Coordinates of C-alpha atoms and ligand atoms in Angstrom, one line a residue:
Chain E
I165 CA 121.2 119.7 111.4
I166 CA 120.2 118.8 107.8
E167 CA 121.4 120.2 104.5
V168 CA 120.0 119.0 101.2
R169 CA 122.3 120.3 98.4
G170 CA 121.1 120.1 94.8
V171 CA 119.6 116.7 95.2
T172 CA 118.2 114.8 92.3
K173 CA 116.7 111.3 92.5
D174 CA 116.0 109.1 89.4
Y175 CA 114.2 105.8 89.5
P176 CA 114.8 103.3 86.6
L177 CA 111.6 102.2 85.0
G178 CA 112.1 99.6 82.3
Q179 CA 114.0 101.5 79.7
L180 CA 112.9 104.9 81.0
T181 CA 114.0 107.0 83.9
V182 CA 111.6 108.7 86.3
R183 CA 113.0 111.8 87.9
A184 CA 111.3 112.1 91.3
L185 CA 113.4 115.1 92.6
H186 CA 115.0 117.9 90.6
G187 CA 117.8 119.9 92.3
V188 CA 116.2 120.2 95.7
E189 CA 117.9 122.6 98.2
L190 CA 116.8 122.6 101.8
C191 CA 118.3 123.4 105.2
V192 CA 116.6 122.4 108.4
D193 CA 118.1 123.7 111.7
R194 CA 118.1 122.0 115.0
G195 CA 114.8 122.3 116.9
E196 CA 112.7 123.1 113.8
F197 CA 109.2 121.8 113.3
T198 CA 108.9 121.7 109.5
T199 CA 106.3 120.2 107.2
I200 CA 106.8 119.2 103.6
A201 CA 103.5 119.6 101.8
G202 CA 102.6 118.7 98.3
P203 CA 100.3 116.7 96.1
S204 CA 100.4 113.0 95.7
G205 CA 103.4 111.9 93.7
S206 CA 105.3 115.2 94.2
G207 CA 108.3 113.7 95.8
K208 CA 107.7 113.9 99.6
T209 CA 108.5 110.3 100.5
T210 CA 111.5 110.3 98.1
L211 CA 112.9 113.4 99.9
L212 CA 112.4 112.0 103.4
N213 CA 114.0 108.7 102.4
L214 CA 117.1 110.5 101.2
I215 CA 117.3 112.6 104.4
G216 CA 116.8 109.5 106.5
C217 CA 119.6 107.6 104.7
V218 CA 117.1 105.0 103.5
D219 CA 118.1 105.7 100.0
V220 CA 120.9 107.6 98.2
P221 CA 120.6 110.6 95.8
T222 CA 121.3 110.2 92.1
G223 CA 123.0 113.6 92.2
G224 CA 123.8 116.2 94.9
S225 CA 124.3 115.4 98.6
V226 CA 122.6 115.2 102.0
V227 CA 124.6 116.5 104.9
F228 CA 123.6 115.4 108.5
D229 CA 125.3 117.2 111.3
G230 CA 128.2 118.2 109.0
A231 CA 128.7 114.7 107.5
V232 CA 127.9 114.0 103.9
T233 CA 125.7 110.9 104.3
S234 CA 126.8 109.2 101.0
S235 CA 130.4 109.1 102.2
L236 CA 129.6 107.3 105.5
S237 CA 130.3 103.6 105.8
D238 CA 127.4 101.2 106.3
R239 CA 128.5 100.9 110.0
E240 CA 128.4 104.7 110.4
L241 CA 125.1 105.0 108.6
T242 CA 123.6 102.3 110.9
R243 CA 124.8 104.1 114.0
L244 CA 123.5 107.4 112.7
R245 CA 120.1 105.9 112.1
L246 CA 120.0 104.2 115.5
E247 CA 121.2 107.0 117.6
K248 CA 120.2 110.2 116.0
L249 CA 117.2 109.5 113.9
G250 CA 113.6 108.2 114.2
F251 CA 111.6 107.4 111.1
I252 CA 107.8 107.0 110.8
F253 CA 107.3 105.4 107.4
Q254 CA 104.3 105.9 105.3
S255 CA 103.6 102.2 105.2
F256 CA 104.7 101.8 108.8
N257 CA 107.2 98.9 108.1
L258 CA 106.4 97.0 111.3
V259 CA 108.0 93.6 111.8
Q260 CA 105.1 91.2 111.4
V261 CA 106.4 88.4 113.6
L262 CA 107.0 90.7 116.6
S263 CA 104.4 91.9 119.0
V264 CA 103.7 95.6 119.5
F265 CA 106.0 95.7 122.6
Q266 CA 108.8 93.9 120.7
N267 CA 108.5 96.2 117.7
V268 CA 108.9 99.3 119.8
E269 CA 111.7 97.7 121.9
L270 CA 113.7 96.7 118.9
P271 CA 115.6 100.0 118.3
L272 CA 116.6 100.0 122.0
L273 CA 117.9 96.5 121.7
L274 CA 119.9 97.4 118.6
Q275 CA 121.4 100.4 120.4
G276 CA 122.6 98.2 123.2
G277 CA 123.6 99.4 126.7
I278 CA 120.1 99.6 128.1
D279 CA 119.0 97.1 130.7
V280 CA 115.8 95.1 130.4
A281 CA 114.0 97.1 133.2
E282 CA 114.8 100.4 131.6
R283 CA 113.7 99.1 128.2
K284 CA 110.4 97.9 129.6
R285 CA 109.8 101.3 131.3
R286 CA 110.5 103.3 128.1
V287 CA 108.5 101.0 125.8
E288 CA 105.5 101.0 128.1
S289 CA 105.7 104.7 128.7
I290 CA 105.7 105.6 125.0
L291 CA 103.0 103.1 124.1
D292 CA 100.8 104.6 126.9
R293 CA 101.3 108.1 125.3
V294 CA 100.1 106.9 122.0
G295 CA 97.1 105.1 123.6
L296 CA 98.1 101.5 123.0
S297 CA 98.7 100.2 126.6
R298 CA 96.1 97.4 126.0
F299 CA 97.7 96.2 122.8
L300 CA 101.2 95.2 123.9
R301 CA 100.9 91.6 122.9
H302 CA 99.0 92.1 119.6
R303 CA 100.9 91.5 116.4
P304 CA 100.6 94.0 113.6
N305 CA 98.0 92.0 111.7
E306 CA 95.8 92.0 114.8
L307 CA 95.6 95.8 114.8
S308 CA 93.5 98.4 113.1
G309 CA 95.2 100.7 110.5
G310 CA 95.5 103.6 112.9
Q311 CA 96.8 101.4 115.7
R312 CA 99.6 100.2 113.4
Q313 CA 100.4 103.7 112.6
R314 CA 100.7 104.6 116.3
V315 CA 103.1 101.6 116.8
A316 CA 105.3 103.0 114.1
I317 CA 105.2 106.4 115.8
A318 CA 106.1 104.9 119.2
R319 CA 109.0 102.9 117.7
A320 CA 110.4 106.1 116.1
L321 CA 110.2 108.1 119.3
V322 CA 111.3 105.5 122.0
T323 CA 115.0 106.2 121.4
K324 CA 114.5 110.0 121.9
P325 CA 116.2 110.8 118.6
R326 CA 117.5 114.2 117.7
L327 CA 115.7 114.2 114.4
V328 CA 112.3 112.6 113.6
L329 CA 111.2 112.1 110.0
A330 CA 107.5 111.5 109.8
D331 CA 105.9 110.5 106.5
E332 CA 102.2 111.4 106.8
P333 CA 102.0 110.3 110.5
T334 CA 98.4 111.1 111.0
A335 CA 96.9 109.9 107.7
N336 CA 95.1 106.9 109.4
L337 CA 94.1 108.7 112.6
D338 CA 90.8 110.3 113.6
S339 CA 90.8 113.9 115.0
V340 CA 91.1 113.1 118.6
T341 CA 93.8 110.5 118.2
G342 CA 95.7 112.6 115.7
N343 CA 95.6 115.7 118.0
S344 CA 97.0 113.6 120.9
I345 CA 99.9 112.4 118.7
L346 CA 100.6 116.0 117.5
E347 CA 100.7 117.2 121.1
L348 CA 103.2 114.5 122.0
M349 CA 105.4 115.6 119.1
K350 CA 105.1 119.3 119.9
E351 CA 106.1 118.5 123.5
L352 CA 109.2 116.6 122.4
N353 CA 110.1 119.5 120.1
Q354 CA 109.6 122.2 122.7
Q355 CA 111.0 120.4 125.8
D356 CA 113.8 118.2 124.3
G357 CA 114.6 120.3 121.2
T358 CA 113.8 117.3 118.9
T359 CA 113.8 118.4 115.3
F360 CA 110.8 117.3 113.3
I361 CA 110.3 117.1 109.5
F362 CA 106.9 115.9 108.4
S363 CA 105.5 115.1 105.1
T364 CA 101.7 115.7 105.3
H365 CA 98.4 116.5 103.7
D366 CA 96.9 117.1 107.1
H367 CA 96.1 120.8 107.9
R368 CA 96.4 120.2 111.6
V369 CA 100.1 119.3 111.1
M370 CA 100.6 122.3 108.8
E371 CA 99.1 124.7 111.4
L372 CA 101.5 123.5 114.1
A373 CA 104.6 123.8 111.9
S374 CA 107.0 126.6 112.3
R375 CA 107.7 126.3 108.6
I376 CA 106.0 124.8 105.5
V377 CA 108.1 123.7 102.5
R378 CA 105.9 123.1 99.4
V379 CA 107.0 120.6 96.8
Q380 CA 105.5 120.1 93.3
D381 CA 106.7 117.7 90.6
G382 CA 110.0 117.0 92.5
R383 CA 110.8 120.7 93.1
V384 CA 110.7 123.0 96.1
V385 CA 108.2 125.7 95.0
E386 CA 107.8 127.6 98.2
D387 CA 109.8 127.6 101.5
G388 CA 108.1 129.7 104.1
R389 CA 109.7 130.3 107.4
G390 CA 107.3 132.0 109.8
D391 CA 107.3 132.3 113.5
K392 CA 104.5 130.1 114.8
S393 CA 106.0 128.8 117.9
Chain T
I173 CA 70.7 96.3 99.4
I174 CA 72.6 95.6 102.7
E175 CA 71.2 94.5 106.1
V176 CA 73.5 94.0 109.0
R177 CA 71.5 92.1 111.7
G178 CA 72.8 91.9 115.2
V179 CA 76.4 91.3 114.1
T180 CA 79.2 90.5 116.5
K181 CA 82.8 89.9 115.6
D182 CA 85.3 88.3 118.0
Y183 CA 89.0 87.9 117.2
P184 CA 91.0 85.3 119.1
L185 CA 94.1 86.7 120.8
G186 CA 96.2 84.1 122.6
Q187 CA 93.9 83.0 125.3
L188 CA 91.7 86.0 125.2
T189 CA 89.0 87.2 122.8
V190 CA 88.8 90.7 121.5
R191 CA 85.2 91.7 120.6
A192 CA 85.5 94.2 117.7
L193 CA 81.8 94.5 117.0
H194 CA 78.8 94.3 119.5
G195 CA 75.4 93.6 118.0
V196 CA 75.6 96.1 115.1
E197 CA 72.3 96.8 113.3
L198 CA 72.5 98.7 110.0
C199 CA 70.5 98.9 106.8
V200 CA 71.8 100.6 103.6
D201 CA 69.4 101.1 100.7
R202 CA 70.3 101.1 97.1
G203 CA 71.8 104.4 95.9
E204 CA 72.8 105.6 99.3
F205 CA 76.1 107.5 99.9
T206 CA 76.8 106.6 103.5
T207 CA 79.9 107.1 105.7
I208 CA 80.9 105.2 108.8
A209 CA 82.9 107.5 111.0
G210 CA 84.6 106.6 114.2
P211 CA 87.9 106.7 116.1
S212 CA 90.9 104.5 115.4
G213 CA 90.1 101.0 116.6
S214 CA 86.3 101.5 116.7
G215 CA 85.4 98.7 114.3
K216 CA 85.1 100.4 110.9
T217 CA 87.3 98.0 108.9
T218 CA 85.9 95.0 110.7
L219 CA 82.3 96.1 109.7
L220 CA 83.3 96.8 106.1
N221 CA 85.0 93.4 105.9
L222 CA 81.9 91.6 107.0
I223 CA 79.6 93.5 104.6
G224 CA 82.1 92.8 101.8
C225 CA 82.2 89.1 102.6
V226 CA 85.9 89.2 103.3
D227 CA 85.3 87.8 106.7
V228 CA 82.4 86.2 108.5
P229 CA 80.5 87.4 111.6
T230 CA 80.9 85.5 114.9
G231 CA 77.2 86.2 115.5
G232 CA 74.3 87.7 113.7
S233 CA 74.1 87.9 109.9
V234 CA 74.7 90.1 106.8
V235 CA 72.1 90.1 104.1
F236 CA 73.1 91.3 100.6
D237 CA 70.2 91.7 98.1
G238 CA 68.1 89.4 100.2
A239 CA 70.7 86.6 100.5
V240 CA 72.3 85.8 103.9
T241 CA 75.9 85.9 102.9
S242 CA 77.1 83.2 105.4
S243 CA 74.8 80.7 103.7
L244 CA 76.2 81.3 100.3
S245 CA 78.6 78.8 98.8
D246 CA 82.2 79.9 98.0
R247 CA 81.3 79.9 94.3
E248 CA 78.2 82.2 95.0
L249 CA 80.3 84.5 97.3
T250 CA 83.0 84.8 94.6
R251 CA 80.4 85.7 92.0
L252 CA 78.8 88.2 94.3
R253 CA 82.1 89.9 95.0
L254 CA 83.1 89.9 91.3
E255 CA 79.8 91.1 89.9
K256 CA 78.1 93.3 92.5
L257 CA 80.8 94.6 94.7
G258 CA 83.9 96.8 94.6
F259 CA 86.2 97.0 97.6
I260 CA 88.8 99.7 98.3
F261 CA 90.9 98.2 101.1
Q262 CA 92.6 100.3 103.8
S263 CA 96.0 98.8 102.9
F264 CA 95.1 98.7 99.2
N265 CA 95.9 94.9 98.7
L266 CA 97.5 95.4 95.2
V267 CA 99.1 92.5 93.5
Q268 CA 102.8 93.4 93.6
V269 CA 103.9 91.4 90.6
L270 CA 101.3 93.0 88.3
S271 CA 101.5 96.5 86.8
V272 CA 99.0 99.2 87.4
F273 CA 97.2 98.3 84.2
Q274 CA 97.1 94.6 85.1
N275 CA 95.9 95.2 88.7
V276 CA 93.0 97.2 87.4
E277 CA 92.3 94.7 84.5
L278 CA 92.2 91.7 86.9
P279 CA 88.6 91.9 88.0
L280 CA 87.4 92.2 84.4
L281 CA 89.5 89.1 83.5
L282 CA 88.0 87.2 86.4
Q283 CA 84.5 88.2 85.4
G284 CA 85.1 86.8 81.9
G285 CA 83.1 87.7 78.8
I286 CA 84.8 91.0 78.0
D287 CA 87.1 91.1 75.0
V288 CA 90.6 92.5 75.2
A289 CA 89.7 95.8 73.4
E290 CA 86.8 96.5 75.7
R291 CA 89.0 95.7 78.8
K292 CA 91.7 98.0 77.5
R293 CA 89.2 100.8 76.9
R294 CA 87.7 100.5 80.4
V295 CA 91.0 100.2 82.3
E296 CA 92.5 103.2 80.5
S297 CA 89.4 105.2 81.0
I298 CA 89.1 104.7 84.8
L299 CA 92.9 105.2 85.3
D300 CA 92.6 108.5 83.4
R301 CA 89.8 109.5 85.7
V302 CA 92.0 108.9 88.8
G303 CA 95.0 110.8 87.2
L304 CA 97.2 107.8 86.6
S305 CA 97.4 107.6 82.8
R306 CA 101.2 108.0 82.8
F307 CA 101.7 105.1 85.3
L308 CA 100.2 102.1 83.5
R309 CA 103.4 100.1 83.5
H310 CA 104.5 100.9 87.0
R311 CA 104.4 98.2 89.6
P312 CA 103.0 99.0 93.0
N313 CA 106.5 99.4 94.6
E314 CA 107.3 102.0 92.0
L315 CA 104.5 104.3 93.1
S316 CA 103.9 106.8 95.8
G317 CA 101.4 106.1 98.6
G318 CA 98.6 108.2 97.1
Q319 CA 99.2 106.7 93.7
R320 CA 98.8 103.2 95.1
Q321 CA 95.6 104.2 96.8
R322 CA 94.2 105.5 93.5
V323 CA 95.1 102.2 91.8
A324 CA 93.0 100.5 94.5
I325 CA 90.2 102.9 93.8
A326 CA 90.3 102.3 90.0
R327 CA 90.3 98.6 90.5
A328 CA 87.2 98.7 92.6
L329 CA 85.3 100.9 90.2
V330 CA 86.3 99.3 86.8
T331 CA 83.6 96.7 87.0
K332 CA 80.9 99.3 87.7
P333 CA 79.7 97.5 90.8
R334 CA 76.3 98.1 92.4
L335 CA 77.9 98.5 95.8
V336 CA 81.3 100.0 96.6
L337 CA 82.9 99.6 100.0
A338 CA 85.7 102.1 100.6
D339 CA 87.9 101.9 103.6
E340 CA 89.4 105.4 104.2
P341 CA 89.8 106.0 100.4
T342 CA 91.3 109.4 100.7
A343 CA 93.6 109.0 103.6
N344 CA 96.8 109.3 101.5
L345 CA 95.5 111.9 99.1
D346 CA 96.1 115.7 99.0
S347 CA 93.1 118.0 98.8
V348 CA 93.0 118.4 95.1
T349 CA 93.5 114.7 94.3
G350 CA 91.0 113.7 97.0
N351 CA 88.3 116.1 95.8
S352 CA 88.8 114.7 92.2
I353 CA 88.2 111.2 93.5
L354 CA 85.2 112.2 95.5
E355 CA 83.7 113.9 92.5
L356 CA 84.1 110.7 90.5
M357 CA 82.4 108.7 93.2
K358 CA 79.5 111.2 93.6
E359 CA 79.0 111.1 89.8
L360 CA 78.8 107.2 89.9
N361 CA 76.3 107.5 92.8
Q362 CA 74.1 110.1 91.0
Q363 CA 74.3 108.8 87.5
D364 CA 74.6 105.1 87.8
G365 CA 72.9 104.7 91.2
T366 CA 76.0 103.0 92.7
T367 CA 75.7 102.6 96.4
F368 CA 78.7 103.7 98.5
I369 CA 79.6 102.9 102.0
F370 CA 82.8 104.7 103.2
S371 CA 84.7 104.4 106.3
T372 CA 86.5 107.7 106.9
H373 CA 88.0 110.3 109.1
D374 CA 88.0 112.8 106.3
H375 CA 85.5 115.6 106.7
R376 CA 85.3 116.2 103.0
V377 CA 83.8 112.6 102.6
M378 CA 81.5 113.2 105.5
E379 CA 80.2 116.4 104.0
L380 CA 79.2 114.7 100.8
A381 CA 77.5 111.8 102.5
S382 CA 73.7 111.6 102.6
R383 CA 74.1 109.7 105.9
I384 CA 76.7 109.4 108.7
V385 CA 76.8 106.3 110.9
R386 CA 79.0 106.8 114.0
V387 CA 80.7 103.8 115.6
Q388 CA 82.5 103.7 118.9
D389 CA 84.0 100.7 120.6
G390 CA 82.3 98.3 118.2
R391 CA 78.8 99.8 118.5
V392 CA 76.7 102.1 116.3
V393 CA 76.2 105.1 118.6
E394 CA 74.5 107.4 116.0
D395 CA 72.8 106.8 112.7
G396 CA 71.9 110.1 111.0
R397 CA 69.9 110.1 107.9
G398 CA 69.8 113.6 106.4
D399 CA 68.9 114.9 103.0
K400 CA 72.1 116.2 101.6
S401 CA 71.8 115.2 97.9
Ligands
ATP680 N1 110.7 102.9 93.0 C1 110.2 103.8 92.2 N2 110.3 103.6 90.8 C2 109.8 104.4 89.9 N3 109.2 105.6 90.3 C3 109.0 105.8 91.5 C4 109.5 105.0 92.6 N4 109.2 105.5 93.8 C5 108.5 106.6 93.5 N5 108.4 106.8 92.2 C6 107.8 108.0 91.5 O1 108.4 109.2 92.0 C7 107.4 110.2 92.2 C8 107.5 110.7 93.6 O2 107.1 109.7 94.6 P1 107.0 109.9 96.1 O3 106.7 108.6 96.8 O4 108.2 110.7 96.6 O5 105.7 110.9 96.2 P2 104.9 111.5 97.4 O6 105.0 113.0 97.3 O7 105.4 110.9 98.7 O8 103.4 111.1 97.1 P3 102.2 110.6 98.1 O9 101.6 111.8 98.7 O10 101.2 110.0 97.2 O11 102.7 109.6 99.1 C9 106.1 109.6 91.9 O12 105.6 110.0 90.6 C10 106.3 108.1 91.8 O13 105.5 107.4 90.9
ATP681 N1 92.9 90.2 113.5 C1 92.6 90.8 114.7 N2 92.9 90.2 115.8 C2 92.7 90.8 117.0 N3 92.1 92.0 117.1 C3 91.8 92.6 116.0 C4 92.0 92.1 114.7 N4 91.6 93.0 113.8 C5 91.2 94.0 114.5 N5 91.3 93.8 115.8 C6 90.9 94.8 116.9 O1 89.5 95.1 116.7 C7 89.3 96.5 116.9 C8 88.6 97.1 115.7 O2 89.5 97.0 114.6 P1 89.2 97.8 113.2 O3 90.3 97.5 112.2 O4 87.8 97.4 112.7 O5 89.2 99.3 113.6 P2 89.0 100.7 112.7 O6 87.8 101.4 113.2 O7 89.1 100.3 111.2 O8 90.3 101.5 113.1 P3 91.3 102.5 112.2 O9 90.5 103.8 112.0 O10 92.5 102.6 113.0 O11 91.6 101.8 110.9 C9 90.7 97.1 117.2 O12 90.7 97.3 118.6 C10 91.7 96.1 116.8 O13 92.8 96.1 117.6
MG682 MG1 104.5 109.6 100.0
MG683 MG1 90.4 100.7 109.7

């Protein structure tokens, strides 16, 4: 489903350039449950942002279902993100003026073609799964850190995407809440064949993964495929 | 150093009220290394915000070094926060238009009475300790999640406060980086007598603590003092 071919990513910094990724090669097949592990500053978010078409590589290419993402039009990229992809951002990126319900409903509205009753059913169902049924009307600034994280998770999963990119999705969650979220994700992986790529420092997430890709200083230093399903 | 006396905290939510804390009683002595543990949404951030004078209780009182904080003037509160207290916020609260160096220098500037050479020495020293010597000129949006967290940590510690409140300070840090930060904090606790109160889900932090206070649904449900130093 994803091929990352010789990708580099440079950020301008005043008169310097910071190279966050150095010639990264990575293939992720449909149905995988892969984690990207590495120290702070090693390039995990940068890599996920490129796979998720939130940013473009400086060099190399990202291929999603056979299409080179940098050659897609804005319209095609938008459709790809809406229909095939769910993204749980490290800083959540919730819309502050919308309620919890409205944040999670938004991708369904943008997709179009789903009536209000079905939208309501799906939004309430996914929010119940992440333990936020009592918070539908809260705005993001009326929630705890872990509650905001779970809204971000619900929003990424409500469209039932083929690929979910999750940037440290359990960082702000206690053990019980985190395990509950991981169960939900493992269920989507096993029953619906949803592909998951996580960035994480959380050993619970690593233990569930069928594969751990280790990055260090912008390079893949280890790519272990093991059978843990 | 801190007494929390029968504190309640209510948040208005439309026509309802959310009670985040119910009659919390807690004393923290000088030099303690205490963690507040609890599930997502249990009231940890709310409690730290009250202790740190970032918010006011609905009922009850917080006493800092013998002074009831809600009876202090704004000027006295500001001095207390600048001179005695360091706060590592869950969402970091960095100033986006300032560089890493400037973010960490800011509390020293606000204190006054420290010359530019001494400020430079102290800022560079603490940033070296948190592994960010090469990022002095970066702005917060040019950093990874864990790098931003470490800037928040450095900013809280640069004034050598008597009390440090840390709201999940290792959530975005990998093991090696997280352990390095915890070592720094333990050192300040043992050598300078700095009091630490952490909110956390991280077992590494809990293991280092001399005391774990468990909260659940806005109540202290367990307050264990053990000798782990
Ligand atoms: N916009 C930017 N401008 C300049 N440098 C950047 C920018 N974004 C990231 N970087 C740098 O690129 C490197 C990789 O960042 P990235 O966010 O991918 O790390 P990460 O592995 O996700 O770290 P963390 O675990 O702390 O979230 C870091 O050294 C960071 O400082
Ligand atoms: N501004 C607010 N308005 C309304 N409710 C709020 C507000 N801030 C917090 N709450 C609610 O108060 C409760 C406690 O929130 P708090 O942020 O203290 O939890 P926490 O223990 O820090 O959780 P986490 O581990 O997820 O960060 C939560 O149920 C939250 O939804
Ligand atoms: Mg990151
Ligand atoms: Mg919190």
